[in-house]
Amino acid sequence: MKYSLKQHPYFKLWENPSNGIGSYILEKRIAPIQQPFYFTNPSISPNGEYLWFYTAFPPNPQKMLGCVCLNPEMPWIRSYPQAGFSNASPMVAPDSSGIYFTCNDSVMYMNLDGEIRTVLTLPEEYIGHRYLYRLATHLSMSCDNKYFILDGQIGNVFFVALGNISTGEVKILHEFSYCHDHAQFSPTDPKLFLLPRDWMRDPVTGRYIFMEMRLWLMDTEQTIYRNLRPDIWEGHSNNTAHEWWSMDGKVCYVDYAEGVYQCDPYTLNTEHVWKRPLCHAHCDPSGRYYCADQSPYAWSTSPVQILFYDRLTCLETEIVSALPFLPMIKQSFNNRNYHLDPHPHFSPDGSAVVYMTTVMNQIDVAITPIDQLKKEK
């Protein structure tokens, strides 16, 4: 990390009782709920100066944004109630100057001072008096920094669109009668993006509709729409989910029972990287180190673990051995507010793992420097 948090006045050291691994919990509060970003978008800014996080004030379902400066010599923390966002959309700007998020039919940009401007808006002629359920699951920018990929739901259709960041133009690429979400641009190919298919409920009948095949790729020129793992039929001994790109342009994903896989999107060569049951996972920029949670989907009956894995040595370490289950988590699951899963992920420089913690009997953000986790056989 750019800064040590040992002397930061807003963070408290917590050590895992079973092995002494230390995490720094943001104890300075601006909201009853403070949680890190969804794991596909880093919570820490690329320059290492800021930690962004979600805030919420139950029972209000709206999530907003907060930010804390990680420099212990110049600490500040701010609430941005004007930045009420949709889904898990926030994405820190590549130059660390502020943050992008979706609000209603638009992608917004906000700087550190809280000043907001509209980047792009879904055209009214496309909306056509239909209800917009979602503009984007979590914002993803092309590696040339020119476009956002938008994976939306409107009326009775799902759409994928390209948003031009400089002009504000939105181009609808395709519509589907079934759910695609969690779209993510490749970090190496500005035209290629991941477009997973997901389960859904019919908005009128409530009927559950299964995904059948999860992992799909598409390109901005509309020459590619193909399944990444055509040999996998979901629910038939396979349950894949929670995808992300490694920095070298491979698709990583989790099978709940089998662990982490990595697949080359061009050759389809696949490697089984971390062989154990996992839920959400992520890797550092080098692709050597991984983190994961296991499993928030069984949290009410078994405490959740936050795990660290060295792909080279095959050594696994517990960052947290047992996250306690809180009544608020059950309430959140029942009413689908807040999405209170740990979602561990690496900082952009790979020096720390950020995750949601409950060890203080509330919803908090935690940061674990990984130097203490690196071990050699």
GROMACS .gro file of C-alpha atoms in nm:
model
  377
    1MET     CA    1   0.000   0.000   0.000
    2LYS     CA    2   0.106   0.358  -0.055
    3TYR     CA    3   0.045   0.438   0.312
    4SER     CA    4   0.071   0.238   0.631
    5LEU     CA    5  -0.253   0.252   0.827
    6LYS     CA    6  -0.090   0.182   1.163
    7GLN     CA    7  -0.108   0.549   1.264
    8HIS     CA    8  -0.418   0.644   1.069
    9PRO     CA    9  -0.669   0.798   1.313
   10TYR     CA   10  -0.972   0.657   1.128
   11PHE     CA   11  -0.863   0.292   1.117
   12LYS     CA   12  -0.841   0.028   1.390
   13LEU     CA   13  -0.620  -0.280   1.377
   14TRP     CA   14  -0.805  -0.611   1.418
   15GLU     CA   15  -0.617  -0.940   1.430
   16ASN     CA   16  -0.762  -1.274   1.329
   17PRO     CA   17  -0.764  -1.481   1.653
   18SER     CA   18  -0.651  -1.803   1.489
   19ASN     CA   19  -0.333  -1.675   1.324
   20GLY     CA   20  -0.279  -1.306   1.405
   21ILE     CA   21  -0.330  -1.178   1.048
   22GLY     CA   22  -0.404  -0.807   1.079
   23SER     CA   23  -0.675  -0.607   0.905
   24TYR     CA   24  -0.743  -0.236   0.938
   25ILE     CA   25  -1.111  -0.156   0.992
   26LEU     CA   26  -1.249   0.185   0.905
   27GLU     CA   27  -1.396   0.277   1.244
   28LYS     CA   28  -1.470   0.641   1.163
   29ARG     CA   29  -1.838   0.636   1.068
   30ILE     CA   30  -2.050   0.853   0.844
   31ALA     CA   31  -2.334   0.600   0.804
   32PRO     CA   32  -2.482   0.293   0.980
   33ILE     CA   33  -2.373   0.076   0.685
   34GLN     CA   34  -2.029   0.120   0.530
   35GLN     CA   35  -1.927  -0.148   0.282
   36PRO     CA   36  -1.668  -0.185   0.005
   37PHE     CA   37  -1.746  -0.199  -0.364
   38TYR     CA   38  -1.860  -0.509  -0.550
   39PHE     CA   39  -1.546  -0.713  -0.617
   40THR     CA   40  -1.514  -0.638  -0.990
   41ASN     CA   41  -1.445  -0.266  -0.926
   42PRO     CA   42  -1.164  -0.173  -0.683
   43SER     CA   43  -1.257   0.034  -0.377
   44ILE     CA   44  -0.910   0.193  -0.355
   45SER     CA   45  -0.817   0.455  -0.615
   46PRO     CA   46  -0.541   0.370  -0.865
   47ASN     CA   47  -0.306   0.625  -0.705
   48GLY     CA   48  -0.354   0.464  -0.363
   49GLU     CA   49  -0.476   0.788  -0.202
   50TYR     CA   50  -0.844   0.713  -0.140
   51LEU     CA   51  -1.078   0.439  -0.023
   52TRP     CA   52  -1.429   0.469  -0.166
   53PHE     CA   53  -1.720   0.280  -0.011
   54TYR     CA   54  -2.098   0.243  -0.015
   55THR     CA   55  -2.308   0.401   0.258
   56ALA     CA   56  -2.668   0.332   0.360
   57PHE     CA   57  -2.917   0.437   0.626
   58PRO     CA   58  -3.169   0.156   0.690
   59PRO     CA   59  -3.453   0.119   0.628
   60ASN     CA   60  -3.394   0.357   0.334
   61PRO     CA   61  -3.293   0.119   0.051
   62GLN     CA   62  -3.090   0.384  -0.132
   63LYS     CA   63  -2.712   0.343  -0.132
   64MET     CA   64  -2.481   0.643  -0.150
   65LEU     CA   65  -2.107   0.703  -0.153
   66GLY     CA   66  -1.837   0.784   0.099
   67CYS     CA   67  -1.464   0.838   0.067
   68VAL     CA   68  -1.172   0.846   0.309
   69CYS     CA   69  -0.820   0.972   0.245
   70LEU     CA   70  -0.566   0.701   0.329
   71ASN     CA   71  -0.284   0.945   0.400
   72PRO     CA   72  -0.254   0.934   0.783
   73GLU     CA   73  -0.095   1.281   0.786
   74MET     CA   74  -0.387   1.441   0.601
   75PRO     CA   75  -0.691   1.234   0.701
   76TRP     CA   76  -1.041   1.326   0.593
   77ILE     CA   77  -1.365   1.137   0.539
   78ARG     CA   78  -1.666   1.259   0.342
   79SER     CA   79  -2.022   1.159   0.280
   80TYR     CA   80  -2.174   1.221  -0.064
   81PRO     CA   81  -2.553   1.194  -0.023
   82GLN     CA   82  -2.594   1.350  -0.367
   83ALA     CA   83  -2.431   1.038  -0.513
   84GLY     CA   84  -2.723   0.800  -0.477
   85PHE     CA   85  -2.641   0.524  -0.722
   86SER     CA   86  -2.807   0.224  -0.885
   87ASN     CA   87  -2.706  -0.143  -0.857
   88ALA     CA   88  -2.330  -0.189  -0.794
   89SER     CA   89  -2.237   0.072  -1.052
   90PRO     CA   90  -1.967   0.292  -0.889
   91MET     CA   91  -1.625   0.287  -1.055
   92VAL     CA   92  -1.328   0.499  -0.948
   93ALA     CA   93  -1.196   0.715  -1.233
   94PRO     CA   94  -0.870   0.586  -1.386
   95ASP     CA   95  -0.696   0.913  -1.297
   96SER     CA   96  -0.822   0.888  -0.934
   97SER     CA   97  -0.985   1.233  -0.964
   98GLY     CA   98  -1.333   1.114  -0.875
   99ILE     CA   99  -1.591   0.847  -0.941
  100TYR     CA  100  -1.843   0.733  -1.202
  101PHE     CA  101  -2.183   0.585  -1.111
  102THR     CA  102  -2.528   0.534  -1.261
  103CYS     CA  103  -2.829   0.729  -1.145
  104ASN     CA  104  -3.164   0.659  -1.311
  105ASP     CA  105  -3.105   0.678  -1.690
  106SER     CA  106  -2.760   0.841  -1.676
  107VAL     CA  107  -2.394   0.778  -1.600
  108MET     CA  108  -2.263   1.052  -1.372
  109TYR     CA  109  -1.917   1.168  -1.274
  110MET     CA  110  -1.840   1.323  -0.934
  111ASN     CA  111  -1.510   1.474  -0.824
  112LEU     CA  112  -1.371   1.464  -0.472
  113ASP     CA  113  -1.536   1.797  -0.391
  114GLY     CA  114  -1.877   1.647  -0.468
  115GLU     CA  115  -1.936   1.832  -0.794
  116ILE     CA  116  -2.140   1.622  -1.037
  117ARG     CA  117  -2.179   1.625  -1.414
  118THR     CA  118  -2.369   1.398  -1.652
  119VAL     CA  119  -2.147   1.185  -1.875
  120LEU     CA  120  -2.418   1.018  -2.085
  121THR     CA  121  -2.790   0.946  -2.081
  122LEU     CA  122  -2.996   0.666  -2.231
  123PRO     CA  123  -3.196   0.835  -2.511
  124GLU     CA  124  -3.559   0.911  -2.433
  125GLU     CA  125  -3.661   0.780  -2.774
  126TYR     CA  126  -3.520   0.440  -2.674
  127ILE     CA  127  -3.677   0.444  -2.329
  128GLY     CA  128  -4.016   0.510  -2.488
  129HIS     CA  129  -4.218   0.534  -2.165
  130ARG     CA  130  -4.090   0.196  -2.046
  131TYR     CA  131  -3.967   0.135  -1.691
  132LEU     CA  132  -3.587   0.128  -1.666
  133TYR     CA  133  -3.489  -0.135  -1.409
  134ARG     CA  134  -3.113  -0.108  -1.464
  135LEU     CA  135  -2.870   0.093  -1.675
  136ALA     CA  136  -2.556  -0.102  -1.577
  137THR     CA  137  -2.475  -0.370  -1.320
  138HIS     CA  138  -2.129  -0.235  -1.241
  139LEU     CA  139  -1.963   0.016  -1.471
  140SER     CA  140  -1.677  -0.111  -1.685
  141MET     CA  141  -1.457   0.104  -1.907
  142SER     CA  142  -1.277  -0.010  -2.223
  143CYS     CA  143  -0.899  -0.034  -2.187
  144ASP     CA  144  -0.856   0.264  -2.422
  145ASN     CA  145  -1.076   0.468  -2.181
  146LYS     CA  146  -1.323   0.559  -2.457
  147TYR     CA  147  -1.639   0.365  -2.373
  148PHE     CA  148  -1.859   0.227  -2.098
  149ILE     CA  149  -2.040  -0.102  -2.156
  150LEU     CA  150  -2.402  -0.081  -2.036
  151ASP     CA  151  -2.596  -0.399  -1.952
  152GLY     CA  152  -2.949  -0.281  -1.884
  153GLN     CA  153  -3.302  -0.399  -1.831
  154ILE     CA  154  -3.597  -0.199  -1.960
  155GLY     CA  155  -3.961  -0.299  -1.992
  156ASN     CA  156  -3.959  -0.666  -2.084
  157VAL     CA  157  -3.617  -0.677  -2.253
  158PHE     CA  158  -3.250  -0.676  -2.160
  159PHE     CA  159  -3.004  -0.473  -2.364
  160VAL     CA  160  -2.633  -0.419  -2.408
  161ALA     CA  161  -2.515  -0.075  -2.519
  162LEU     CA  162  -2.197   0.121  -2.580
  163GLY     CA  163  -2.161   0.460  -2.408
  164ASN     CA  164  -1.916   0.707  -2.559
  165ILE     CA  165  -1.749   0.888  -2.267
  166SER     CA  166  -1.632   1.193  -2.462
  167THR     CA  167  -1.947   1.257  -2.670
  168GLY     CA  168  -2.219   1.110  -2.446
  169GLU     CA  169  -2.362   0.906  -2.735
  170VAL     CA  170  -2.529   0.578  -2.639
  171LYS     CA  171  -2.545   0.306  -2.905
  172ILE     CA  172  -2.771   0.006  -2.845
  173LEU     CA  173  -2.581  -0.303  -2.960
  174HIS     CA  174  -2.834  -0.578  -2.896
  175GLU     CA  175  -3.150  -0.676  -2.708
  176PHE     CA  176  -3.232  -1.006  -2.539
  177SER     CA  177  -3.548  -1.164  -2.402
  178TYR     CA  178  -3.341  -1.323  -2.125
  179CYS     CA  179  -3.110  -1.177  -1.861
  180HIS     CA  180  -2.753  -1.073  -1.934
  181ASP     CA  181  -2.569  -0.872  -1.667
  182HIS     CA  182  -2.226  -0.826  -1.503
  183ALA     CA  183  -2.077  -0.700  -1.833
  184GLN     CA  184  -1.703  -0.627  -1.816
  185PHE     CA  185  -1.460  -0.501  -2.077
  186SER     CA  186  -1.139  -0.693  -2.137
  187PRO     CA  187  -0.832  -0.518  -1.989
  188THR     CA  188  -0.631  -0.595  -2.305
  189ASP     CA  189  -0.879  -0.580  -2.596
  190PRO     CA  190  -1.091  -0.260  -2.622
  191LYS     CA  191  -1.356  -0.434  -2.832
  192LEU     CA  192  -1.410  -0.754  -2.632
  193PHE     CA  193  -1.631  -0.784  -2.327
  194LEU     CA  194  -1.770  -1.049  -2.097
  195LEU     CA  195  -2.151  -1.065  -2.089
  196PRO     CA  196  -2.265  -1.339  -1.848
  197ARG     CA  197  -2.615  -1.474  -1.865
  198ASP     CA  198  -2.795  -1.484  -1.529
  199TRP     CA  199  -3.102  -1.633  -1.370
  200MET     CA  200  -3.404  -1.406  -1.351
  201ARG     CA  201  -3.758  -1.383  -1.231
  202ASP     CA  202  -4.034  -1.282  -1.467
  203PRO     CA  203  -4.132  -0.931  -1.351
  204VAL     CA  204  -4.502  -1.010  -1.391
  205THR     CA  205  -4.538  -1.374  -1.281
  206GLY     CA  206  -4.234  -1.407  -1.055
  207ARG     CA  207  -4.143  -1.733  -1.232
  208TYR     CA  208  -3.778  -1.836  -1.190
  209ILE     CA  209  -3.593  -1.863  -1.522
  210PHE     CA  210  -3.262  -2.050  -1.517
  211MET     CA  211  -2.956  -1.934  -1.713
  212GLU     CA  212  -2.857  -2.271  -1.873
  213MET     CA  213  -2.517  -2.138  -1.990
  214ARG     CA  214  -2.348  -1.862  -1.790
  215LEU     CA  215  -2.028  -1.752  -1.963
  216TRP     CA  216  -2.071  -1.546  -2.282
  217LEU     CA  217  -1.845  -1.315  -2.480
  218MET     CA  218  -1.944  -1.034  -2.717
  219ASP     CA  219  -1.760  -0.760  -2.903
  220THR     CA  220  -1.847  -0.399  -2.978
  221GLU     CA  221  -1.847  -0.461  -3.354
  222GLN     CA  222  -2.111  -0.733  -3.312
  223THR     CA  223  -1.908  -1.004  -3.479
  224ILE     CA  224  -1.879  -1.223  -3.170
  225TYR     CA  225  -2.148  -1.369  -2.945
  226ARG     CA  226  -2.032  -1.705  -2.818
  227ASN     CA  227  -2.016  -1.916  -2.509
  228LEU     CA  228  -1.683  -1.929  -2.333
  229ARG     CA  229  -1.737  -2.281  -2.193
  230PRO     CA  230  -1.978  -2.466  -2.426
  231ASP     CA  231  -1.905  -2.787  -2.236
  232ILE     CA  232  -2.068  -2.650  -1.918
  233TRP     CA  233  -2.444  -2.684  -1.869
  234GLU     CA  234  -2.535  -2.494  -1.556
  235GLY     CA  235  -2.701  -2.695  -1.282
  236HIS     CA  236  -2.579  -3.024  -1.430
  237SER     CA  237  -2.281  -3.078  -1.197
  238ASN     CA  238  -2.168  -2.720  -1.263
  239ASN     CA  239  -2.257  -2.392  -1.091
  240THR     CA  240  -2.042  -2.113  -1.231
  241ALA     CA  241  -2.064  -1.748  -1.132
  242HIS     CA  242  -1.874  -1.438  -1.020
  243GLU     CA  243  -1.650  -1.363  -1.316
  244TRP     CA  244  -1.370  -1.113  -1.362
  245TRP     CA  245  -1.078  -1.050  -1.597
  246SER     CA  246  -0.718  -1.112  -1.500
  247MET     CA  247  -0.490  -0.828  -1.607
  248ASP     CA  248  -0.338  -1.043  -1.883
  249GLY     CA  249  -0.677  -1.075  -2.051
  250LYS     CA  250  -0.805  -1.411  -1.929
  251VAL     CA  251  -1.153  -1.474  -1.789
  252CYS     CA  252  -1.158  -1.596  -1.430
  253TYR     CA  253  -1.469  -1.743  -1.272
  254VAL     CA  254  -1.586  -1.944  -0.973
  255ASP     CA  255  -1.757  -2.279  -0.964
  256TYR     CA  256  -1.921  -2.286  -0.620
  257ALA     CA  257  -1.818  -2.646  -0.552
  258GLU     CA  258  -1.487  -2.662  -0.738
  259GLY     CA  259  -1.322  -2.321  -0.698
  260VAL     CA  260  -1.152  -2.079  -0.938
  261TYR     CA  261  -1.094  -2.142  -1.309
  262GLN     CA  262  -0.912  -1.928  -1.565
  263CYS     CA  263  -0.996  -1.942  -1.935
  264ASP     CA  264  -0.823  -1.791  -2.239
  265PRO     CA  265  -1.103  -1.618  -2.436
  266TYR     CA  266  -0.937  -1.690  -2.772
  267THR     CA  267  -0.811  -2.048  -2.739
  268LEU     CA  268  -1.061  -2.152  -2.467
  269ASN     CA  269  -0.777  -2.329  -2.285
  270THR     CA  270  -0.887  -2.355  -1.922
  271GLU     CA  271  -0.691  -2.401  -1.601
  272HIS     CA  272  -0.826  -2.501  -1.260
  273VAL     CA  273  -0.639  -2.256  -1.037
  274TRP     CA  274  -0.779  -2.286  -0.683
  275LYS     CA  275  -0.938  -2.620  -0.604
  276ARG     CA  276  -1.188  -2.583  -0.321
  277PRO     CA  277  -1.547  -2.459  -0.268
  278LEU     CA  278  -1.561  -2.078  -0.297
  279CYS     CA  279  -1.813  -1.802  -0.357
  280HIS     CA  280  -1.665  -1.465  -0.465
  281ALA     CA  281  -1.298  -1.451  -0.566
  282HIS     CA  282  -1.046  -1.212  -0.719
  283CYS     CA  283  -0.677  -1.204  -0.820
  284ASP     CA  284  -0.400  -0.948  -0.797
  285PRO     CA  285  -0.248  -0.784  -1.109
  286SER     CA  286   0.029  -1.045  -1.128
  287GLY     CA  287  -0.217  -1.334  -1.126
  288ARG     CA  288  -0.023  -1.510  -0.851
  289TYR     CA  289  -0.232  -1.418  -0.547
  290TYR     CA  290  -0.604  -1.475  -0.497
  291CYS     CA  291  -0.861  -1.389  -0.233
  292ALA     CA  292  -1.211  -1.524  -0.178
  293ASP     CA  293  -1.503  -1.559   0.062
  294GLN     CA  294  -1.667  -1.886   0.159
  295SER     CA  295  -1.960  -1.877   0.177
  296PRO     CA  296  -2.203  -1.590   0.238
  297TYR     CA  297  -2.475  -1.805   0.084
  298ALA     CA  298  -2.464  -2.032   0.391
  299TRP     CA  299  -2.386  -1.756   0.639
  300SER     CA  300  -2.689  -1.814   0.860
  301THR     CA  301  -2.565  -2.164   0.944
  302SER     CA  302  -2.187  -2.129   0.915
  303PRO     CA  303  -1.955  -1.828   0.969
  304VAL     CA  304  -1.794  -1.688   0.655
  305GLN     CA  305  -1.421  -1.712   0.590
  306ILE     CA  306  -1.205  -1.460   0.404
  307LEU     CA  307  -0.923  -1.650   0.235
  308PHE     CA  308  -0.591  -1.576   0.065
  309TYR     CA  309  -0.421  -1.812  -0.182
  310ASP     CA  310  -0.076  -1.823  -0.341
  311ARG     CA  311  -0.108  -1.986  -0.681
  312LEU     CA  312   0.266  -2.056  -0.703
  313THR     CA  313   0.311  -2.229  -0.367
  314CYS     CA  314  -0.052  -2.353  -0.334
  315LEU     CA  315  -0.058  -2.219   0.022
  316GLU     CA  316  -0.387  -2.092   0.165
  317THR     CA  317  -0.422  -1.855   0.460
  318GLU     CA  318  -0.727  -1.734   0.650
  319ILE     CA  319  -0.756  -1.357   0.663
  320VAL     CA  320  -1.069  -1.401   0.874
  321SER     CA  321  -1.156  -1.742   1.013
  322ALA     CA  322  -1.516  -1.665   1.109
  323LEU     CA  323  -1.717  -1.355   1.018
  324PRO     CA  324  -2.021  -1.346   1.250
  325PHE     CA  325  -2.369  -1.343   1.098
  326LEU     CA  326  -2.574  -1.034   1.184
  327PRO     CA  327  -2.955  -0.991   1.183
  328MET     CA  328  -2.909  -0.705   0.935
  329ILE     CA  329  -2.765  -0.950   0.681
  330LYS     CA  330  -3.076  -1.167   0.698
  331GLN     CA  331  -3.298  -0.861   0.658
  332SER     CA  332  -3.091  -0.747   0.362
  333PHE     CA  333  -3.122  -1.088   0.197
  334ASN     CA  334  -3.498  -1.102   0.252
  335ASN     CA  335  -3.570  -0.757   0.105
  336ARG     CA  336  -3.274  -0.760  -0.143
  337ASN     CA  337  -3.135  -0.431  -0.014
  338TYR     CA  338  -2.764  -0.348   0.016
  339HIS     CA  339  -2.619  -0.685  -0.103
  340LEU     CA  340  -2.423  -0.749   0.218
  341ASP     CA  341  -2.164  -1.003   0.104
  342PRO     CA  342  -1.792  -0.964   0.188
  343HIS     CA  343  -1.684  -0.933  -0.181
  344PRO     CA  344  -1.307  -0.944  -0.114
  345HIS     CA  345  -1.091  -0.788  -0.385
  346PHE     CA  346  -0.740  -0.657  -0.438
  347SER     CA  347  -0.633  -0.296  -0.450
  348PRO     CA  348  -0.522  -0.184  -0.800
  349ASP     CA  349  -0.155  -0.227  -0.709
  350GLY     CA  350  -0.217  -0.570  -0.555
  351SER     CA  351  -0.077  -0.471  -0.214
  352ALA     CA  352  -0.396  -0.516  -0.011
  353VAL     CA  353  -0.726  -0.703   0.008
  354VAL     CA  354  -1.042  -0.502   0.075
  355TYR     CA  355  -1.353  -0.672   0.209
  356MET     CA  356  -1.670  -0.622   0.414
  357THR     CA  357  -1.635  -0.731   0.775
  358THR     CA  358  -1.878  -0.792   1.062
  359VAL     CA  359  -1.629  -0.862   1.343
  360MET     CA  360  -1.728  -0.536   1.518
  361ASN     CA  361  -2.095  -0.646   1.506
  362GLN     CA  362  -2.175  -0.395   1.233
  363ILE     CA  363  -2.114  -0.358   0.860
  364ASP     CA  364  -1.762  -0.222   0.809
  365VAL     CA  365  -1.487  -0.187   0.548
  366ALA     CA  366  -1.159  -0.367   0.616
  367ILE     CA  367  -0.817  -0.351   0.447
  368THR     CA  368  -0.556  -0.627   0.481
  369PRO     CA  369  -0.199  -0.556   0.362
  370ILE     CA  370  -0.081  -0.877   0.194
  371ASP     CA  371   0.292  -0.868   0.279
  372GLN     CA  372   0.206  -1.056   0.599
  373LEU     CA  373   0.032  -1.325   0.390
  374LYS     CA  374   0.314  -1.399   0.150
  375LYS     CA  375   0.489  -1.720   0.249
  376GLU     CA  376   0.732  -1.949   0.075
  377LYS     CA  377   0.738  -2.326   0.111
   0.00000   0.00000   0.00000
